[in-house]
Amino acid sequence: MQPVPRWQPITAFVLSLCGFGVSMYLTIEHYTGGIVSCPAGGGAIDCQKVTTSAESKVFGIPVALLGLLFFTALLVVNLPPMWQVASRRLAQLRLAMVVGGMGFVIYLLSAELFVIKAICLWCTSVHVVTFLLFIVVVTSYAATSAPGWDDAEDGVATDHR
Amino acid sequence: MVRMSSVQPGGKGTGGQRSGAPARRQPAQAKRPPAQGQRQPQRQGAGGGKRPPGRPGPGGKASAPRQNMRVTAAPPRRYSPSTIAFASIGLVVVVVVALVIVKVSTGGSKNNANTSAPTVTVATPQLVSQITSVPQSVIDAVGTGAGTTAPLVVNNQARLTSGGKPEVLFIGAEFCPYCAAERWAIAMAMSHFGTFTGLKETFSSPWDANPDTATLSFFGSSFTSTSIDFTAVEHESNDTNGAGTRHILQPLTTQQQNLWVKYSQQFGIQTGYPFLDIGNKVFVTGPSYNGDGTLLGGLSQSEIAAKFTNPNDPVTQAIVGTANYLTAAVCSLTGQQPTPLCTSSGVHKAATALHLG
């Protein structure tokens, strides 16, 4: 088992923090009825159109809120001490979360491109953060999912004679 | 002499455990049952793991190959974790790039010069008549219609009035496809209580969802009534040269802005189009029916209006059903006046559904 490079837990935590911050902003704007303006753009760049579209909710739950919950959970599993925990299940959970998140990002991107026909820069920043997290977690998975103490009972004992 | 040997199946690139290292669990690979035809690896000295029979490990005694033993193919090749990781990342990149390419090659063509901004023309008298003279039998047969979403009722609010009359406030935008669908029902319902002049015909944005939905525009129109005040604000124009190329058409007053924000907030949504405030009692904060391509798509204004005499048509069900909800809401503010309309079975059904009856 190769150790996880030091930069990966830190990067994952910082990215989770960024995603949490943007999701928090979008959720607050959603529930306070504020107008989400894109920091730049024009033409097809239209944050308000995206965040007020029918696709801004999934099963009646605002996507912004789902994002906030997602990044809150990621923030917890990506706390640097959590990367020290030798647990295959934790690594699997982390991987499942970023794979699921990436799938949802692709769905949302499709909705923006083909249904809403507008791009929200705030949402795009969250998509980029999710993709970067996906890279960090996927590339570190082999090291973090190696056998750990939680399943040591399956280990083969050293033969001392 | 103490001899230490760990039981190691010659793991890939690990070289086995170092002498004296604490006992560690072997990789899952080591626990996998042998493939059919393969021999169960025997515990032996260093180097004796899953080696093929007959090939001695370094320094170890090879178990002698059994006679008649069939040598099968090597176990399936495993990809290294880093290969899988980079393949996953590559797959995501390919999917995203493919989406963008499809968008540019198909969606982009819609933004070319062949698509032009919708025009606005004065509604023909025939169209206005078809909207404002829906047969009572159709209104009654439709009731709350099919595929409609009931507006929201809020009690115990200070009534929205203007000049002593109950006020109905509409905030929409000419580009907005959901407003395009909603205006048919709004015009139909309001015309029961007053008279429109200067209604326009137009289409929703060709660069937005449900493109080119045939509709009306309230911009530049007026409404006269003795019982209610109807204020329509087309807040933003249509797109003029691609998605998002719109401008403020009618600014909102502070009071209108405050109502829009306040009640959107109260319903837990962002301010959006369409917004309809019926006397601060009944609210529409989104599309009341799905006016997508399967319902209104490809239909002209006259084709839509021609359906209003057939109560079974899905377009009529959606538009007249929505109009009945709005009519019932206004009736609740006018003391159920005009009586014949407000007590008609179609409107009464809608009022009952809204618990206004």
PDB file of N, CA, C and O in Angstrom, chain B residues 34-84:
ATOM      1  N   PRO B  34      -9.108 -20.438  -6.302  1.00  0.00           N
ATOM      2  CA  PRO B  34      -8.403 -20.658  -7.561  1.00  0.00           C
ATOM      3  C   PRO B  34      -9.373 -20.907  -8.704  1.00  0.00           C
ATOM      4  O   PRO B  34     -10.447 -21.471  -8.500  1.00  0.00           O
ATOM      5  N   ALA B  35      -8.953 -20.466  -9.852  1.00  0.00           N
ATOM      6  CA  ALA B  35      -9.799 -20.682 -11.020  1.00  0.00           C
ATOM      7  C   ALA B  35      -9.864 -22.167 -11.309  1.00  0.00           C
ATOM      8  O   ALA B  35      -8.997 -22.940 -10.892  1.00  0.00           O
ATOM      9  N   GLN B  36     -10.920 -22.520 -12.014  1.00  0.00           N
ATOM     10  CA  GLN B  36     -11.124 -23.926 -12.312  1.00  0.00           C
ATOM     11  C   GLN B  36      -9.893 -24.467 -13.054  1.00  0.00           C
ATOM     12  O   GLN B  36      -9.402 -23.867 -13.982  1.00  0.00           O
ATOM     13  N   GLY B  37      -9.419 -25.602 -12.620  1.00  0.00           N
ATOM     14  CA  GLY B  37      -8.273 -26.203 -13.271  1.00  0.00           C
ATOM     15  C   GLY B  37      -6.958 -25.775 -12.672  1.00  0.00           C
ATOM     16  O   GLY B  37      -5.925 -26.336 -12.972  1.00  0.00           O
ATOM     17  N   GLN B  38      -7.032 -24.732 -11.807  1.00  0.00           N
ATOM     18  CA  GLN B  38      -5.788 -24.298 -11.197  1.00  0.00           C
ATOM     19  C   GLN B  38      -5.578 -25.026  -9.895  1.00  0.00           C
ATOM     20  O   GLN B  38      -6.535 -25.417  -9.217  1.00  0.00           O
ATOM     21  N   ARG B  39      -4.377 -25.127  -9.542  1.00  0.00           N
ATOM     22  CA  ARG B  39      -4.062 -25.853  -8.333  1.00  0.00           C
ATOM     23  C   ARG B  39      -4.075 -24.901  -7.153  1.00  0.00           C
ATOM     24  O   ARG B  39      -3.658 -23.761  -7.257  1.00  0.00           O
ATOM     25  N   GLN B  40      -4.602 -25.391  -6.065  1.00  0.00           N
ATOM     26  CA  GLN B  40      -4.602 -24.576  -4.855  1.00  0.00           C
ATOM     27  C   GLN B  40      -3.173 -24.306  -4.435  1.00  0.00           C
ATOM     28  O   GLN B  40      -2.388 -25.244  -4.308  1.00  0.00           O
ATOM     29  N   PRO B  41      -2.803 -23.045  -4.258  1.00  0.00           N
ATOM     30  CA  PRO B  41      -1.424 -22.787  -3.869  1.00  0.00           C
ATOM     31  C   PRO B  41      -1.139 -23.368  -2.490  1.00  0.00           C
ATOM     32  O   PRO B  41      -1.984 -23.345  -1.597  1.00  0.00           O
ATOM     33  N   GLN B  42       0.020 -23.864  -2.362  1.00  0.00           N
ATOM     34  CA  GLN B  42       0.395 -24.468  -1.094  1.00  0.00           C
ATOM     35  C   GLN B  42       1.237 -23.498  -0.304  1.00  0.00           C
ATOM     36  O   GLN B  42       1.971 -22.692  -0.855  1.00  0.00           O
ATOM     37  N   ARG B  43       1.088 -23.582   0.977  1.00  0.00           N
ATOM     38  CA  ARG B  43       1.958 -22.780   1.828  1.00  0.00           C
ATOM     39  C   ARG B  43       3.358 -23.351   1.755  1.00  0.00           C
ATOM     40  O   ARG B  43       3.557 -24.540   1.902  1.00  0.00           O
ATOM     41  N   GLN B  44       4.219 -22.505   1.544  1.00  0.00           N
ATOM     42  CA  GLN B  44       5.593 -22.972   1.460  1.00  0.00           C
ATOM     43  C   GLN B  44       6.510 -21.821   1.769  1.00  0.00           C
ATOM     44  O   GLN B  44       6.064 -20.768   2.214  1.00  0.00           O
ATOM     45  N   GLY B  45       7.740 -22.031   1.502  1.00  0.00           N
ATOM     46  CA  GLY B  45       8.725 -21.012   1.827  1.00  0.00           C
ATOM     47  C   GLY B  45       8.551 -19.784   0.985  1.00  0.00           C
ATOM     48  O   GLY B  45       7.703 -19.713   0.128  1.00  0.00           O
ATOM     49  N   ALA B  46       9.383 -18.794   1.292  1.00  0.00           N
ATOM     50  CA  ALA B  46       9.303 -17.535   0.579  1.00  0.00           C
ATOM     51  C   ALA B  46       9.361 -17.792  -0.904  1.00  0.00           C
ATOM     52  O   ALA B  46      10.144 -18.559  -1.405  1.00  0.00           O
ATOM     53  N   GLY B  47       8.528 -17.086  -1.551  1.00  0.00           N
ATOM     54  CA  GLY B  47       8.522 -17.219  -2.997  1.00  0.00           C
ATOM     55  C   GLY B  47       7.557 -18.276  -3.481  1.00  0.00           C
ATOM     56  O   GLY B  47       7.276 -18.355  -4.654  1.00  0.00           O
ATOM     57  N   GLY B  48       7.013 -19.056  -2.605  1.00  0.00           N
ATOM     58  CA  GLY B  48       6.108 -20.074  -3.088  1.00  0.00           C
ATOM     59  C   GLY B  48       4.677 -19.619  -3.027  1.00  0.00           C
ATOM     60  O   GLY B  48       3.945 -19.972  -2.176  1.00  0.00           O
ATOM     61  N   GLY B  49       4.227 -18.835  -3.788  1.00  0.00           N
ATOM     62  CA  GLY B  49       2.837 -18.370  -3.747  1.00  0.00           C
ATOM     63  C   GLY B  49       2.027 -19.041  -4.822  1.00  0.00           C
ATOM     64  O   GLY B  49       1.955 -20.255  -4.898  1.00  0.00           O
ATOM     65  N   LYS B  50       1.433 -18.204  -5.631  1.00  0.00           N
ATOM     66  CA  LYS B  50       0.583 -18.719  -6.691  1.00  0.00           C
ATOM     67  C   LYS B  50       1.394 -18.979  -7.959  1.00  0.00           C
ATOM     68  O   LYS B  50       0.992 -18.560  -9.034  1.00  0.00           O
ATOM     69  N   ARG B  51       2.538 -19.495  -7.804  1.00  0.00           N
ATOM     70  CA  ARG B  51       3.339 -19.712  -9.002  1.00  0.00           C
ATOM     71  C   ARG B  51       2.757 -20.871  -9.792  1.00  0.00           C
ATOM     72  O   ARG B  51       2.258 -21.829  -9.213  1.00  0.00           O
ATOM     73  N   PRO B  52       2.884 -20.787 -11.064  1.00  0.00           N
ATOM     74  CA  PRO B  52       2.402 -21.911 -11.858  1.00  0.00           C
ATOM     75  C   PRO B  52       3.176 -23.151 -11.501  1.00  0.00           C
ATOM     76  O   PRO B  52       4.360 -23.079 -11.173  1.00  0.00           O
ATOM     77  N   PRO B  53       2.529 -24.266 -11.516  1.00  0.00           N
ATOM     78  CA  PRO B  53       3.203 -25.495 -11.155  1.00  0.00           C
ATOM     79  C   PRO B  53       4.388 -25.759 -12.082  1.00  0.00           C
ATOM     80  O   PRO B  53       4.337 -25.472 -13.269  1.00  0.00           O
ATOM     81  N   GLY B  54       5.414 -26.262 -11.481  1.00  0.00           N
ATOM     82  CA  GLY B  54       6.559 -26.634 -12.288  1.00  0.00           C
ATOM     83  C   GLY B  54       7.598 -25.559 -12.392  1.00  0.00           C
ATOM     84  O   GLY B  54       8.673 -25.775 -12.899  1.00  0.00           O
ATOM     85  N   ARG B  55       7.218 -24.354 -11.910  1.00  0.00           N
ATOM     86  CA  ARG B  55       8.223 -23.282 -11.971  1.00  0.00           C
ATOM     87  C   ARG B  55       8.667 -22.967 -10.573  1.00  0.00           C
ATOM     88  O   ARG B  55       7.943 -22.380  -9.784  1.00  0.00           O
ATOM     89  N   PRO B  56       9.869 -23.349 -10.252  1.00  0.00           N
ATOM     90  CA  PRO B  56      10.314 -23.142  -8.888  1.00  0.00           C
ATOM     91  C   PRO B  56      10.490 -21.668  -8.589  1.00  0.00           C
ATOM     92  O   PRO B  56      10.924 -20.895  -9.433  1.00  0.00           O
ATOM     93  N   GLY B  57      10.137 -21.332  -7.379  1.00  0.00           N
ATOM     94  CA  GLY B  57      10.351 -19.962  -6.955  1.00  0.00           C
ATOM     95  C   GLY B  57      11.799 -19.806  -6.568  1.00  0.00           C
ATOM     96  O   GLY B  57      12.521 -20.782  -6.401  1.00  0.00           O
ATOM     97  N   PRO B  58      12.241 -18.582  -6.428  1.00  0.00           N
ATOM     98  CA  PRO B  58      13.630 -18.357  -6.100  1.00  0.00           C
ATOM     99  C   PRO B  58      13.948 -18.936  -4.726  1.00  0.00           C
ATOM    100  O   PRO B  58      13.328 -18.552  -3.734  1.00  0.00           O
ATOM    101  N   GLY B  59      14.848 -19.809  -4.706  1.00  0.00           N
ATOM    102  CA  GLY B  59      15.297 -20.385  -3.455  1.00  0.00           C
ATOM    103  C   GLY B  59      14.338 -21.371  -2.848  1.00  0.00           C
ATOM    104  O   GLY B  59      14.584 -21.923  -1.798  1.00  0.00           O
ATOM    105  N   GLY B  60      13.251 -21.582  -3.476  1.00  0.00           N
ATOM    106  CA  GLY B  60      12.279 -22.500  -2.906  1.00  0.00           C
ATOM    107  C   GLY B  60      12.192 -23.748  -3.745  1.00  0.00           C
ATOM    108  O   GLY B  60      12.526 -23.778  -4.905  1.00  0.00           O
ATOM    109  N   LYS B  61      11.693 -24.738  -3.092  1.00  0.00           N
ATOM    110  CA  LYS B  61      11.549 -25.991  -3.821  1.00  0.00           C
ATOM    111  C   LYS B  61      10.233 -25.956  -4.548  1.00  0.00           C
ATOM    112  O   LYS B  61       9.198 -25.710  -3.948  1.00  0.00           O
ATOM    113  N   ALA B  62      10.295 -26.179  -5.805  1.00  0.00           N
ATOM    114  CA  ALA B  62       9.042 -26.204  -6.558  1.00  0.00           C
ATOM    115  C   ALA B  62       8.340 -27.506  -6.305  1.00  0.00           C
ATOM    116  O   ALA B  62       8.960 -28.539  -6.168  1.00  0.00           O
ATOM    117  N   SER B  63       7.045 -27.410  -6.197  1.00  0.00           N
ATOM    118  CA  SER B  63       6.305 -28.647  -6.094  1.00  0.00           C
ATOM    119  C   SER B  63       6.315 -29.289  -7.476  1.00  0.00           C
ATOM    120  O   SER B  63       6.150 -28.617  -8.479  1.00  0.00           O
ATOM    121  N   ALA B  64       6.506 -30.505  -7.498  1.00  0.00           N
ATOM    122  CA  ALA B  64       6.644 -31.189  -8.780  1.00  0.00           C
ATOM    123  C   ALA B  64       5.337 -31.167  -9.531  1.00  0.00           C
ATOM    124  O   ALA B  64       4.280 -31.357  -8.934  1.00  0.00           O
ATOM    125  N   PRO B  65       5.416 -30.873 -10.818  1.00  0.00           N
ATOM    126  CA  PRO B  65       4.166 -30.849 -11.588  1.00  0.00           C
ATOM    127  C   PRO B  65       3.545 -32.232 -11.627  1.00  0.00           C
ATOM    128  O   PRO B  65       4.227 -33.221 -11.797  1.00  0.00           O
ATOM    129  N   ARG B  66       2.257 -32.201 -11.421  1.00  0.00           N
ATOM    130  CA  ARG B  66       1.573 -33.481 -11.464  1.00  0.00           C
ATOM    131  C   ARG B  66       1.445 -33.933 -12.909  1.00  0.00           C
ATOM    132  O   ARG B  66       1.233 -33.126 -13.807  1.00  0.00           O
ATOM    133  N   GLN B  67       1.511 -35.189 -13.020  1.00  0.00           N
ATOM    134  CA  GLN B  67       1.320 -35.720 -14.362  1.00  0.00           C
ATOM    135  C   GLN B  67      -0.142 -35.585 -14.729  1.00  0.00           C
ATOM    136  O   GLN B  67      -1.020 -35.646 -13.880  1.00  0.00           O
ATOM    137  N   ASN B  68      -0.383 -35.441 -15.992  1.00  0.00           N
ATOM    138  CA  ASN B  68      -1.732 -35.284 -16.539  1.00  0.00           C
ATOM    139  C   ASN B  68      -2.403 -33.975 -16.126  1.00  0.00           C
ATOM    140  O   ASN B  68      -3.569 -33.781 -16.348  1.00  0.00           O
ATOM    141  N   MET B  69      -1.660 -33.141 -15.461  1.00  0.00           N
ATOM    142  CA  MET B  69      -2.286 -31.884 -15.049  1.00  0.00           C
ATOM    143  C   MET B  69      -2.301 -30.942 -16.239  1.00  0.00           C
ATOM    144  O   MET B  69      -1.306 -30.763 -16.922  1.00  0.00           O
ATOM    145  N   ARG B  70      -3.459 -30.351 -16.457  1.00  0.00           N
ATOM    146  CA  ARG B  70      -3.579 -29.463 -17.595  1.00  0.00           C
ATOM    147  C   ARG B  70      -3.157 -28.061 -17.198  1.00  0.00           C
ATOM    148  O   ARG B  70      -3.598 -27.545 -16.172  1.00  0.00           O
ATOM    149  N   VAL B  71      -2.344 -27.483 -17.976  1.00  0.00           N
ATOM    150  CA  VAL B  71      -1.930 -26.102 -17.703  1.00  0.00           C
ATOM    151  C   VAL B  71      -2.923 -25.191 -18.407  1.00  0.00           C
ATOM    152  O   VAL B  71      -3.087 -25.245 -19.618  1.00  0.00           O
ATOM    153  N   THR B  72      -3.580 -24.426 -17.588  1.00  0.00           N
ATOM    154  CA  THR B  72      -4.627 -23.561 -18.169  1.00  0.00           C
ATOM    155  C   THR B  72      -4.068 -22.173 -18.421  1.00  0.00           C
ATOM    156  O   THR B  72      -2.933 -21.871 -18.054  1.00  0.00           O
ATOM    157  N   ALA B  73      -4.928 -21.339 -19.004  1.00  0.00           N
ATOM    158  CA  ALA B  73      -4.496 -19.971 -19.322  1.00  0.00           C
ATOM    159  C   ALA B  73      -4.242 -19.207 -18.037  1.00  0.00           C
ATOM    160  O   ALA B  73      -4.764 -19.551 -16.970  1.00  0.00           O
ATOM    161  N   ALA B  74      -3.466 -18.184 -18.148  1.00  0.00           N
ATOM    162  CA  ALA B  74      -3.164 -17.342 -16.999  1.00  0.00           C
ATOM    163  C   ALA B  74      -4.432 -16.670 -16.516  1.00  0.00           C
ATOM    164  O   ALA B  74      -5.377 -16.491 -17.284  1.00  0.00           O
ATOM    165  N   PRO B  75      -4.505 -16.325 -15.234  1.00  0.00           N
ATOM    166  CA  PRO B  75      -5.701 -15.643 -14.732  1.00  0.00           C
ATOM    167  C   PRO B  75      -5.940 -14.348 -15.503  1.00  0.00           C
ATOM    168  O   PRO B  75      -5.008 -13.790 -16.063  1.00  0.00           O
ATOM    169  N   PRO B  76      -7.203 -13.907 -15.522  1.00  0.00           N
ATOM    170  CA  PRO B  76      -7.517 -12.707 -16.285  1.00  0.00           C
ATOM    171  C   PRO B  76      -6.633 -11.549 -15.846  1.00  0.00           C
ATOM    172  O   PRO B  76      -6.350 -11.386 -14.666  1.00  0.00           O
ATOM    173  N   ARG B  77      -6.306 -10.777 -16.827  1.00  0.00           N
ATOM    174  CA  ARG B  77      -5.402  -9.675 -16.548  1.00  0.00           C
ATOM    175  C   ARG B  77      -6.129  -8.620 -15.733  1.00  0.00           C
ATOM    176  O   ARG B  77      -7.259  -8.267 -16.016  1.00  0.00           O
ATOM    177  N   ARG B  78      -5.485  -8.113 -14.732  1.00  0.00           N
ATOM    178  CA  ARG B  78      -6.080  -7.057 -13.897  1.00  0.00           C
ATOM    179  C   ARG B  78      -5.453  -5.735 -14.267  1.00  0.00           C
ATOM    180  O   ARG B  78      -4.267  -5.664 -14.551  1.00  0.00           O
ATOM    181  N   TYR B  79      -6.292  -4.727 -14.299  1.00  0.00           N
ATOM    182  CA  TYR B  79      -5.756  -3.399 -14.578  1.00  0.00           C
ATOM    183  C   TYR B  79      -5.310  -2.771 -13.268  1.00  0.00           C
ATOM    184  O   TYR B  79      -5.932  -2.972 -12.228  1.00  0.00           O
ATOM    185  N   SER B  80      -4.284  -2.022 -13.368  1.00  0.00           N
ATOM    186  CA  SER B  80      -3.789  -1.401 -12.147  1.00  0.00           C
ATOM    187  C   SER B  80      -4.765  -0.314 -11.701  1.00  0.00           C
ATOM    188  O   SER B  80      -5.486   0.256 -12.526  1.00  0.00           O
ATOM    189  N   PRO B  81      -4.818  -0.018 -10.412  1.00  0.00           N
ATOM    190  CA  PRO B  81      -5.744   1.003  -9.912  1.00  0.00           C
ATOM    191  C   PRO B  81      -5.553   2.349 -10.599  1.00  0.00           C
ATOM    192  O   PRO B  81      -6.505   3.051 -10.883  1.00  0.00           O
ATOM    193  N   SER B  82      -4.307   2.672 -10.886  1.00  0.00           N
ATOM    194  CA  SER B  82      -4.098   3.979 -11.511  1.00  0.00           C
ATOM    195  C   SER B  82      -4.643   3.987 -12.931  1.00  0.00           C
ATOM    196  O   SER B  82      -5.179   4.988 -13.402  1.00  0.00           O
ATOM    197  N   THR B  83      -4.580   2.837 -13.605  1.00  0.00           N
ATOM    198  CA  THR B  83      -5.149   2.773 -14.958  1.00  0.00           C
ATOM    199  C   THR B  83      -6.661   2.991 -14.898  1.00  0.00           C
ATOM    200  O   THR B  83      -7.230   3.744 -15.678  1.00  0.00           O
ATOM    201  N   ILE B  84      -7.289   2.324 -13.928  1.00  0.00           N
ATOM    202  CA  ILE B  84      -8.743   2.470 -13.781  1.00  0.00           C
ATOM    203  C   ILE B  84      -9.092   3.904 -13.423  1.00  0.00           C
ATOM    204  O   ILE B  84     -10.039   4.483 -13.957  1.00  0.00           O
TER     205      ILE B  84
END
